mmCIF file of C-alpha atoms and ligand atoms in Angstrom:
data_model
loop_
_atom_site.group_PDB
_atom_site.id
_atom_site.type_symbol
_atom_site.label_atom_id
_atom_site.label_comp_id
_atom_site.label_asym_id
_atom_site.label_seq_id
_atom_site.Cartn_x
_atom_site.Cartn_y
_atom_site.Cartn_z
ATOM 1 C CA UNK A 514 56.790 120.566 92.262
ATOM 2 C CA UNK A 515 58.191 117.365 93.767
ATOM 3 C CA UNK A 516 60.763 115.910 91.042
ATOM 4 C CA UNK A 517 60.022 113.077 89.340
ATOM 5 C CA UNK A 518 60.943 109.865 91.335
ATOM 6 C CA UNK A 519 63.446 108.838 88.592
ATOM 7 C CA UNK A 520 65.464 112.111 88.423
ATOM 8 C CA UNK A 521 65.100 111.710 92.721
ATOM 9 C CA UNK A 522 66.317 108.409 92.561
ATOM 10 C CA UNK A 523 69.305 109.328 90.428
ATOM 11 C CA UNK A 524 70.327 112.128 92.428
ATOM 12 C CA UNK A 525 70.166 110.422 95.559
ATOM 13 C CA UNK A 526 71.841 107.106 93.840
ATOM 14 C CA UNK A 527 74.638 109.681 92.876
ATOM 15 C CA UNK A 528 76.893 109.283 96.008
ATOM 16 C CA UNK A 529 76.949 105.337 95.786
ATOM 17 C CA UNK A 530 77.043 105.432 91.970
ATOM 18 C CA UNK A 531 80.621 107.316 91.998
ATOM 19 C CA UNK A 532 81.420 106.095 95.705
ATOM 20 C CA UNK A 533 84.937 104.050 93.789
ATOM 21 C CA UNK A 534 85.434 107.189 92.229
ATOM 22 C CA UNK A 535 85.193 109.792 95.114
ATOM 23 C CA UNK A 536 86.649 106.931 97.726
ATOM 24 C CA UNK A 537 90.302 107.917 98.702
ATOM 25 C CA UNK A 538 92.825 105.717 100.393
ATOM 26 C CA UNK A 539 92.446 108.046 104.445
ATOM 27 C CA UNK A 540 88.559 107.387 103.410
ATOM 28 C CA UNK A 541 89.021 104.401 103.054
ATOM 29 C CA UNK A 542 90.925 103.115 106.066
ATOM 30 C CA UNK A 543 87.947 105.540 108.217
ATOM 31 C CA UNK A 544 87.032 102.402 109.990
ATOM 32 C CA UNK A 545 90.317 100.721 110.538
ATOM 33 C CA UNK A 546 91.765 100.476 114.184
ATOM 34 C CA UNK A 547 93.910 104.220 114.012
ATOM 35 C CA UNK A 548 97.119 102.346 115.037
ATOM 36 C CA UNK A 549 97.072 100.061 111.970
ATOM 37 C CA UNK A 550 96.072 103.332 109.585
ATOM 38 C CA UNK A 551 99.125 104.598 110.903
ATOM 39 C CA UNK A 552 101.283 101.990 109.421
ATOM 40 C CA UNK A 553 99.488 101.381 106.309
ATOM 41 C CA UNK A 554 99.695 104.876 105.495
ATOM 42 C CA UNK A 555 103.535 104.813 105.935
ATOM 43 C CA UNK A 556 103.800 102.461 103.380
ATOM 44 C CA UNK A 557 101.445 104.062 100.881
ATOM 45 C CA UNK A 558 103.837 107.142 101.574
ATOM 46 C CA UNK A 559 106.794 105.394 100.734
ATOM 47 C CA UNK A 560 105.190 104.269 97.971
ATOM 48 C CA UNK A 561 104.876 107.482 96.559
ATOM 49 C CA UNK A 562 108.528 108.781 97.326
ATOM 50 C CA UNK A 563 109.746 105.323 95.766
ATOM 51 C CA UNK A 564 107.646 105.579 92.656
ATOM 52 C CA UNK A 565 109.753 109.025 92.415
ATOM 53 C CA UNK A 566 112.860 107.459 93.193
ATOM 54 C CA UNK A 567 112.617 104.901 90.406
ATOM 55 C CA UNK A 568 111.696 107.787 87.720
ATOM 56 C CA UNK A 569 114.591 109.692 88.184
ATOM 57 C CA UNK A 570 116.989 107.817 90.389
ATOM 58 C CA UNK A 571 120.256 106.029 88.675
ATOM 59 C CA UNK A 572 120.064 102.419 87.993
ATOM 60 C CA UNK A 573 123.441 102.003 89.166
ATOM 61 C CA UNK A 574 124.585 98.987 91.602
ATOM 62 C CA UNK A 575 124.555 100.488 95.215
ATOM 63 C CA UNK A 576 128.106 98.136 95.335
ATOM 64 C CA UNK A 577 127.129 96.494 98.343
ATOM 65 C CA UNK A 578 125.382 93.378 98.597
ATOM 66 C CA UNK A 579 121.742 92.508 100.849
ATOM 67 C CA UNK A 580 121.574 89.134 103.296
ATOM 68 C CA UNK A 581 120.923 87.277 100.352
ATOM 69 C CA UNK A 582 124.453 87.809 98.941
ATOM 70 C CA UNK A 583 122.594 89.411 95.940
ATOM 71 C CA UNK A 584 123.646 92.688 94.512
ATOM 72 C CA UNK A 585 121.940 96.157 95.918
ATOM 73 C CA UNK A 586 120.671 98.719 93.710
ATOM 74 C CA UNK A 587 121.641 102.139 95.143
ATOM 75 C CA UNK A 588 117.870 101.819 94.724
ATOM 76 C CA UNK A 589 117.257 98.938 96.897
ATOM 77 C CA UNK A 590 118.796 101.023 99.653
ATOM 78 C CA UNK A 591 117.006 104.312 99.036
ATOM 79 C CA UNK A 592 114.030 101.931 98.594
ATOM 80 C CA UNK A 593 114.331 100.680 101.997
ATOM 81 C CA UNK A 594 115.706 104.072 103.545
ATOM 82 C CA UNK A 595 112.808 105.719 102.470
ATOM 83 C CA UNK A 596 110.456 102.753 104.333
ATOM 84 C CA UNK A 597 112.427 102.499 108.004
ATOM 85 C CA UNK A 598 111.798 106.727 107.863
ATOM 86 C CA UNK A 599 107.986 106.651 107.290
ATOM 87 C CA UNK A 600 107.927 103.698 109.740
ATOM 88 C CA UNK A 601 109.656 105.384 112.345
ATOM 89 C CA UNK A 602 107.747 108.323 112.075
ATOM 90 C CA UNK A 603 104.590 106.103 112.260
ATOM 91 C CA UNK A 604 105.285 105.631 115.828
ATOM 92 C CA UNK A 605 103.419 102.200 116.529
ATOM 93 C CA UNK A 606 106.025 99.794 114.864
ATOM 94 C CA UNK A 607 107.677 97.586 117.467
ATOM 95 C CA UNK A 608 109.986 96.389 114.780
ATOM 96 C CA UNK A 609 110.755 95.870 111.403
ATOM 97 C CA UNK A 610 112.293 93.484 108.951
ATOM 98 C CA UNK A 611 113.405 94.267 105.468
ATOM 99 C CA UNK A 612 114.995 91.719 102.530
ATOM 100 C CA UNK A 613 117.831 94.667 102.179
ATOM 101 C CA UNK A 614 118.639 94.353 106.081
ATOM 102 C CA UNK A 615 120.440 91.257 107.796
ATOM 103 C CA UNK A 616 117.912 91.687 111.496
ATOM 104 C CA UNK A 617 114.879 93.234 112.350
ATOM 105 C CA UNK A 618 115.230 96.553 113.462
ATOM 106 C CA UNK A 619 113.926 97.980 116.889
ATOM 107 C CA UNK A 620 112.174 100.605 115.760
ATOM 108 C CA UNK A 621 109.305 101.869 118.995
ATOM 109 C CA UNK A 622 109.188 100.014 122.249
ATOM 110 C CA UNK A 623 105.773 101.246 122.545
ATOM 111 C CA UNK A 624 105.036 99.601 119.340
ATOM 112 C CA UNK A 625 102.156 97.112 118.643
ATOM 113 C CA UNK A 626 103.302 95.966 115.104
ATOM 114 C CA UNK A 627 105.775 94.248 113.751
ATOM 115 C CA UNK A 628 106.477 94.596 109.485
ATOM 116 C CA UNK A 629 108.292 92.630 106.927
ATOM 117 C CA UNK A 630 109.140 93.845 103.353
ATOM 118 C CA UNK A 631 110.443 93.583 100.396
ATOM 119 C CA UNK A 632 111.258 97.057 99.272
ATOM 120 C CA UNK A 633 112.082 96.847 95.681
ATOM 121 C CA UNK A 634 111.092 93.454 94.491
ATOM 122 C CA UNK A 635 112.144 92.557 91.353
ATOM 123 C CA UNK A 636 114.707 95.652 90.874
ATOM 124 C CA UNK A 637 117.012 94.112 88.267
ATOM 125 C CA UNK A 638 114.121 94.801 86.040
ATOM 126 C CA UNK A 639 114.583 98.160 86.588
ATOM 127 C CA UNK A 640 116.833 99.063 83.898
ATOM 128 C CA UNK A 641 114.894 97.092 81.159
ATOM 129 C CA UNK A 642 112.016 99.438 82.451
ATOM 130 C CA UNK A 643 109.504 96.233 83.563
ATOM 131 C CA UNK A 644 107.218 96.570 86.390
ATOM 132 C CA UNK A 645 108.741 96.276 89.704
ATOM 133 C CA UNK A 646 106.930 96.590 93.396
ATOM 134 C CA UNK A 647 106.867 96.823 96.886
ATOM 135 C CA UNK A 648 105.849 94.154 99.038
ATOM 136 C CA UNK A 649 104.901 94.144 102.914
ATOM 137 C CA UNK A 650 103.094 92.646 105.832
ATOM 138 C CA UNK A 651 101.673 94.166 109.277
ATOM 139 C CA UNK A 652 101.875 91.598 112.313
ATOM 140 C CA UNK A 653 100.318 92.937 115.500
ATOM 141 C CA UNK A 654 103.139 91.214 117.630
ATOM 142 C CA UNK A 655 106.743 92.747 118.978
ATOM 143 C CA UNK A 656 108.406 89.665 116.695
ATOM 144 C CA UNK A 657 108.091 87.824 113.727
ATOM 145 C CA UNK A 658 110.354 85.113 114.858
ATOM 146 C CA UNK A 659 107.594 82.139 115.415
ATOM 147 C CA UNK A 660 104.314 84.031 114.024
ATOM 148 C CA UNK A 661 102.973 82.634 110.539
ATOM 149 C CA UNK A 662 100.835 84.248 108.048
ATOM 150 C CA UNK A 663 97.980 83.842 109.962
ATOM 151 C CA UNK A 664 98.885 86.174 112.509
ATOM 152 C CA UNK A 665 98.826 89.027 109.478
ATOM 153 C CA UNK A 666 96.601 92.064 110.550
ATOM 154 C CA UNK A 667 97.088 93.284 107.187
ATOM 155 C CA UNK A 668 99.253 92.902 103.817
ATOM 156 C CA UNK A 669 99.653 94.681 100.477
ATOM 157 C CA UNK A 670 102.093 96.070 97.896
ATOM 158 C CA UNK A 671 102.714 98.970 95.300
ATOM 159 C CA UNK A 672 103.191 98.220 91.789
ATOM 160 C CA UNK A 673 105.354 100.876 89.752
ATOM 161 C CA UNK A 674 104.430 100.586 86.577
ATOM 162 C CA UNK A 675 102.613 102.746 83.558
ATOM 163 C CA UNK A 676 100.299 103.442 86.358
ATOM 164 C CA UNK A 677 101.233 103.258 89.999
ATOM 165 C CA UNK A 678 98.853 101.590 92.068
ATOM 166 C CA UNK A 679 98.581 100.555 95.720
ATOM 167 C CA UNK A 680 97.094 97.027 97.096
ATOM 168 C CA UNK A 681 95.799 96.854 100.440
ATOM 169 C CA UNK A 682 93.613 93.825 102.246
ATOM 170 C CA UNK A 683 93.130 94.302 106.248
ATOM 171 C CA UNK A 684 91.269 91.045 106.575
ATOM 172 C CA UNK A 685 88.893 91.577 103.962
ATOM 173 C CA UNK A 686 89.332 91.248 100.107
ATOM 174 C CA UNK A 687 92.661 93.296 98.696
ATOM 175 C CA UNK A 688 91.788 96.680 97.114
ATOM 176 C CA UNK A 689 93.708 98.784 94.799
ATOM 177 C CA UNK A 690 94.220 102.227 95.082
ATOM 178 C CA UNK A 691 96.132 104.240 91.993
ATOM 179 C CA UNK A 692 98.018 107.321 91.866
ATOM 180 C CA UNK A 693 96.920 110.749 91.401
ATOM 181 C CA UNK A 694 98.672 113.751 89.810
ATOM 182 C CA UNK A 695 97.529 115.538 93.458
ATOM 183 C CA UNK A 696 99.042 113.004 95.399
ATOM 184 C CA UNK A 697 95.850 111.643 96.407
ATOM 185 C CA UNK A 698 95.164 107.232 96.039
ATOM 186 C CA UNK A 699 91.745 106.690 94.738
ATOM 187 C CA UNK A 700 90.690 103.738 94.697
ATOM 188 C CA UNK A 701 89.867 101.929 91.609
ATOM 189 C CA UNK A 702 88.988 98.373 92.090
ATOM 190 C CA UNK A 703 87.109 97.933 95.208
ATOM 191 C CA UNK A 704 87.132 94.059 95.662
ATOM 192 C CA UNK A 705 89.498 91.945 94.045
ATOM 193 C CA UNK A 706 88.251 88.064 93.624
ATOM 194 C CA UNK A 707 90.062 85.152 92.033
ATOM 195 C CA UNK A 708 87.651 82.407 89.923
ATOM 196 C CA UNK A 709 89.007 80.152 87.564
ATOM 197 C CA UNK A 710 90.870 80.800 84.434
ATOM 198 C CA UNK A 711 94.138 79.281 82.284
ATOM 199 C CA UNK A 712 96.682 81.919 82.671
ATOM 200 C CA UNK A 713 100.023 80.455 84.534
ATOM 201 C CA UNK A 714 102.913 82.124 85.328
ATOM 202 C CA UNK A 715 105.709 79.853 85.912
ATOM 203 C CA UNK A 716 108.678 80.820 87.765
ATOM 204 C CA UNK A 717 111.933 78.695 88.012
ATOM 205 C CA UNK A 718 111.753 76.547 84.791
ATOM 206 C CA UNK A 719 115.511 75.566 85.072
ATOM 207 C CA UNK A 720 114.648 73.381 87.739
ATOM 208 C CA UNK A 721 112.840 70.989 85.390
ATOM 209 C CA UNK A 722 115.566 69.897 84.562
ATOM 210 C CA UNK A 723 115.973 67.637 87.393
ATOM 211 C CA UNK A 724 111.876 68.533 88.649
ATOM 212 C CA UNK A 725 110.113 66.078 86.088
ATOM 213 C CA UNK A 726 106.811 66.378 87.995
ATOM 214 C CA UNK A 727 106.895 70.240 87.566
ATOM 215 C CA UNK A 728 107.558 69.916 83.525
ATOM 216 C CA UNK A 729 104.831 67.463 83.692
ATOM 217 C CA UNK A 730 102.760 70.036 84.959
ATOM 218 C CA UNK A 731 103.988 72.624 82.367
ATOM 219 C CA UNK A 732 103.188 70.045 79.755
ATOM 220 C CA UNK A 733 99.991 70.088 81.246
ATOM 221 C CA UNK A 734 99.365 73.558 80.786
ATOM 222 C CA UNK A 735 101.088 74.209 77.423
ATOM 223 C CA UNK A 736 98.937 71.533 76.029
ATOM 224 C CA UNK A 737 95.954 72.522 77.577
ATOM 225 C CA UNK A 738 95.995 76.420 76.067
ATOM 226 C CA UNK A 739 97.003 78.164 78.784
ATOM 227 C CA UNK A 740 98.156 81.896 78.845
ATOM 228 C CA UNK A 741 102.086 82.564 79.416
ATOM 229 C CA UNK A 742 102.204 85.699 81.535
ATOM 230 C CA UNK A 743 105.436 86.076 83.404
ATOM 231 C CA UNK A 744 108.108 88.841 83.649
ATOM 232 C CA UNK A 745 110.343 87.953 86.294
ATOM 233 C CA UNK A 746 108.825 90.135 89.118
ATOM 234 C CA UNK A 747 106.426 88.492 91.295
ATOM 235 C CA UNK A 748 104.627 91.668 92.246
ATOM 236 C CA UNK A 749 103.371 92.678 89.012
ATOM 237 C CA UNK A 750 102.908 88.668 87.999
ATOM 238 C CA UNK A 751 100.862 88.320 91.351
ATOM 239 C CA UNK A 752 98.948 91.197 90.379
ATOM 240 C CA UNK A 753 97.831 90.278 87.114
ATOM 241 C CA UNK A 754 96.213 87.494 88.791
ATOM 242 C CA UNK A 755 94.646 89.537 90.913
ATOM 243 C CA UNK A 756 93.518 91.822 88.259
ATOM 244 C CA UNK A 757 92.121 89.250 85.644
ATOM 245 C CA UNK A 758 90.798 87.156 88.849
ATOM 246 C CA UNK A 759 92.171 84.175 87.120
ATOM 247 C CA UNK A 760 95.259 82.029 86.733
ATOM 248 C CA UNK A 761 98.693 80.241 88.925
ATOM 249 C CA UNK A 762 102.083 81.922 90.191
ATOM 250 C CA UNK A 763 104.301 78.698 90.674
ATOM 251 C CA UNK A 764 108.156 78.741 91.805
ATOM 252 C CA UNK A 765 109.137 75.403 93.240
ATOM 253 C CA UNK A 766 112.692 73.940 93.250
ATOM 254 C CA UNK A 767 115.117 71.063 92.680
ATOM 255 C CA UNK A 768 118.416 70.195 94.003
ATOM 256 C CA UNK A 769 120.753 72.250 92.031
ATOM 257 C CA UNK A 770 118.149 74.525 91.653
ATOM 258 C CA UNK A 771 116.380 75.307 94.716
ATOM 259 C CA UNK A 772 113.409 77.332 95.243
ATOM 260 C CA UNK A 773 114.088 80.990 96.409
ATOM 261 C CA UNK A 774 111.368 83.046 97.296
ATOM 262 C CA UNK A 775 111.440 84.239 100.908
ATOM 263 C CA UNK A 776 108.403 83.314 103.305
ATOM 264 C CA UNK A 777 108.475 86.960 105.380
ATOM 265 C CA UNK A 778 109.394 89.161 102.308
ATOM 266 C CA UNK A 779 107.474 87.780 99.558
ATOM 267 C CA UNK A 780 105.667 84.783 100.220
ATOM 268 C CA UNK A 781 103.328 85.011 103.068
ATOM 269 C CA UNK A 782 102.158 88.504 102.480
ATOM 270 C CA UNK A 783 101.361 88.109 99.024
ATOM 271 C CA UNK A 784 99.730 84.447 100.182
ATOM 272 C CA UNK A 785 97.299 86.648 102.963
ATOM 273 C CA UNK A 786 96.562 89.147 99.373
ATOM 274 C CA UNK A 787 95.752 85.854 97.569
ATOM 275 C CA UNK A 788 93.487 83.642 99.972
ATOM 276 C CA UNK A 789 91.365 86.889 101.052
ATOM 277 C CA UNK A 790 90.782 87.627 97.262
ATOM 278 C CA UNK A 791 89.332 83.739 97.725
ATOM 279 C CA UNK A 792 92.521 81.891 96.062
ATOM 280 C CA UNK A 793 94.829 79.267 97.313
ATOM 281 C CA UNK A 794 98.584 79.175 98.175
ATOM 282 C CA UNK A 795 100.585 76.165 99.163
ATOM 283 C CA UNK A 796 104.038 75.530 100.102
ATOM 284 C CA UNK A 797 103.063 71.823 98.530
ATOM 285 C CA UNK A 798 101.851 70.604 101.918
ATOM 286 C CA UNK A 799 100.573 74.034 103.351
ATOM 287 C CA UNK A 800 98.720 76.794 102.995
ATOM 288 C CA UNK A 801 102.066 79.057 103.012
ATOM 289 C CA UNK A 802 99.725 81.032 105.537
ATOM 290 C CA UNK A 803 100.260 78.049 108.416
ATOM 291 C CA UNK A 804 104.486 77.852 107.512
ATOM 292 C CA UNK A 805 106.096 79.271 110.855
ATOM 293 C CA UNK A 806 108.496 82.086 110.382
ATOM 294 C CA UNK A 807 111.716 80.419 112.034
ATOM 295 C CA UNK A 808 114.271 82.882 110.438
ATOM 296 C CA UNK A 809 114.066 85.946 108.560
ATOM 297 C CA UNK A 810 115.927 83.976 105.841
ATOM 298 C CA UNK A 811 113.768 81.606 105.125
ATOM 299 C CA UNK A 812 112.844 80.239 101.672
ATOM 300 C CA UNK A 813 109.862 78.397 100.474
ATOM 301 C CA UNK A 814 108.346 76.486 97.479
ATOM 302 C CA UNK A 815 105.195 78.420 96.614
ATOM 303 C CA UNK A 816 102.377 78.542 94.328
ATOM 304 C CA UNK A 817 99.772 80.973 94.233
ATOM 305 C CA UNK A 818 96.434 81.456 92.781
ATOM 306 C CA UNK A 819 93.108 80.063 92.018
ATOM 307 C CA UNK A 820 92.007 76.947 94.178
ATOM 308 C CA UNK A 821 91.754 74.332 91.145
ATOM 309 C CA UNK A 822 95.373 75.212 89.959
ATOM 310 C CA UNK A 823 96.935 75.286 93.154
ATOM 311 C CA UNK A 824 95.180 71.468 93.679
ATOM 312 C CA UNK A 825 96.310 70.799 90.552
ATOM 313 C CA UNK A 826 100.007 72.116 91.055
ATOM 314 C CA UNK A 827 100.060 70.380 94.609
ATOM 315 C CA UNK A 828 98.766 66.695 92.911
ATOM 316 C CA UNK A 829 101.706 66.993 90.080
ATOM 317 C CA UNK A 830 104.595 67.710 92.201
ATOM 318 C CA UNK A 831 103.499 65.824 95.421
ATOM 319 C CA UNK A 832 105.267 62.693 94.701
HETATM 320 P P1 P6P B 71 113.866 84.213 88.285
HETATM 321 C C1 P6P B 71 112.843 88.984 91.638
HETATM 322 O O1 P6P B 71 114.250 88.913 91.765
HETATM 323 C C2 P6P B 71 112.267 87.792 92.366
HETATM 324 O O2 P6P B 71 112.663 87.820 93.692
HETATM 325 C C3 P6P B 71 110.749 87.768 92.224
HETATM 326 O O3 P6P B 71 110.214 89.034 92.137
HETATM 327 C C4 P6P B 71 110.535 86.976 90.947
HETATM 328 O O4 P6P B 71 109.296 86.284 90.915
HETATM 329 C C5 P6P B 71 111.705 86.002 90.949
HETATM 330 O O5 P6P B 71 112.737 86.591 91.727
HETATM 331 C C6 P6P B 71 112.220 85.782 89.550
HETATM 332 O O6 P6P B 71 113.145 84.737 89.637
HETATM 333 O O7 P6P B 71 114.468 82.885 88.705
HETATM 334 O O8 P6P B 71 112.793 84.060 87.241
HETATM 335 O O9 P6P B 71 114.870 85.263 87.921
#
């Protein structure tokens, strides 16, 4: 006796019913050119070793100090140890770029990619026990020296938190993959969008002192009943945008206080995350997606987020 078309139709709806749940990150990246698996999966591995690192390594200063002039974490440089290994062993990175290195690094000469990262963003929060992350970007070019965000094949970070979770978008809208007890990333949120919403997470607030168009805008805001959600680490504030599909990242600059973020570390592969989840980011004139990459070292104003309050953060400061 045939089964009734409803109990059918359930059973053969099962697969695409739990297809988020039985997904996997390899599953996942089935259809993406094998070269560029090859490097994403490198950084969901070092992901995983990090996330390890950061549960049981020290929180002591490393007593050396990055390009910035900032002080290392001996995590920052097991951070990015752990990242140049799973690179190298990748195979198909040409070179690669990292906030705790002064140059790029010749990695393959047979490579096709070029990456940037950041590889513990946000690790003075580490010892208060806040969220911290991982942040990189894929270029398919032997340089990064005069590409922009456009020429991104593919961008994501890893957020170490209560849960550890893994953000990829190859040219498509970001998805987020979290942490198994087997080792395994399943993925959890298929398609991450950004709408409209009042949630703002302002960055930099000492420079209103001299920046009267950007307390204007936090006036704006504040009076307007706006959600505060900001902890100091721009992964895990990024990603809560993400998440809720709402809201504004802002961290412009003044004079004595100028902005800091870095356009190949931070900026422009969280801006490629951002615009394919159908936000905005701007540099106040730009897209931070069109700002060339003239030196590793290079800082930019940026916002982030939904379209309205990135128009709205460009017409308050744009004097
Ligand atoms: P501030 C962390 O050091 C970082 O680079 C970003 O993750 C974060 O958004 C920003 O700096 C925080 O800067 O000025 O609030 O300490």
């Amino acid at each position: 006796m045939k089964p009734p078309f409803t109990f059918r139709r359930i059973l053969y709806s099962f697969p695409i019913i739990l297809y988020p749940f039985l997904v996997n990150l390899t599953e996942f990246l089935a259809k993406t050119e094998p070269n560029l698996q090859k490097v994403i999966l490198a950084f969901a591995e070092s992901a995983k070793q990090i996330d390890s690192e950061i549960r049981t390594h020290s929180t002591d200063k490393a007593g050396t100090k990055n390009e910035f002039g900032e002080e290392q974490l001996a995590l920052d440089v097991a951070a990015d140890k752990i990242i140049f290994a799973e690179l190298e062993k990748s195979g198909v990175v040409a070179t690669a770029a990292s906030e705790e290195q002064s140059e790029e690094k010749a990695l393959n000469p047979d490579g096709e990619f070029s990456t940037a990262c950041d590889p513990l963003d946000g690790s003075s929060l580490v010892d208060v026990n806040l969220a911290v992350g991982t942040i990189f970007g894929i270029w398919k070019s032997k340089k990064l020296i005069g590409e922009t965000g456009r020429g991104l094949v593919a961008a994501g970070y890893a957020v170490y938190g209560p849960r550890t979770t893994f953000i990829i978008a190859i040219d498509s809208a970001p998805a987020e993959f979290t942490l198994q007890e087997n080792g395994e990333w399943k993925l959890t949120i298929e398609k991450m969008e950004i709408g409209e919403g009042k949630m703002f997470s302002p960055g930099n607030l000492r420079a209103c002192a001299e920046n009267k168009e950007y307390l204007a805008l936090l006036d704006f805001w504040a009076e307007n009943g706006y959600q505060l959600r900001y902890s100091g680490g721009m992964v895990p504030d990024i990603h809560q945008i993400l998440v809720k599909g709402k809201g504004i990242f802002s961290y412009p600059g003044s004079e004595s206080c100028p902005a800091k973020l870095r356009l190949v570390y931070e900026c422009a592969p969280l801006a490629y995350l951002v615009e394919h989840a159908g936000g905005a980011s701007s540099d106040l004139e730009k897209s931070i997606l069109d700002q060339e990459i003239q030196s590793l070292e290079q800082r930019t104003v940026v916002a982030l987020g939904s379209q309205e309050e990135v128009e709205r953060f460009e017409k308050f400061l744009t004097v």
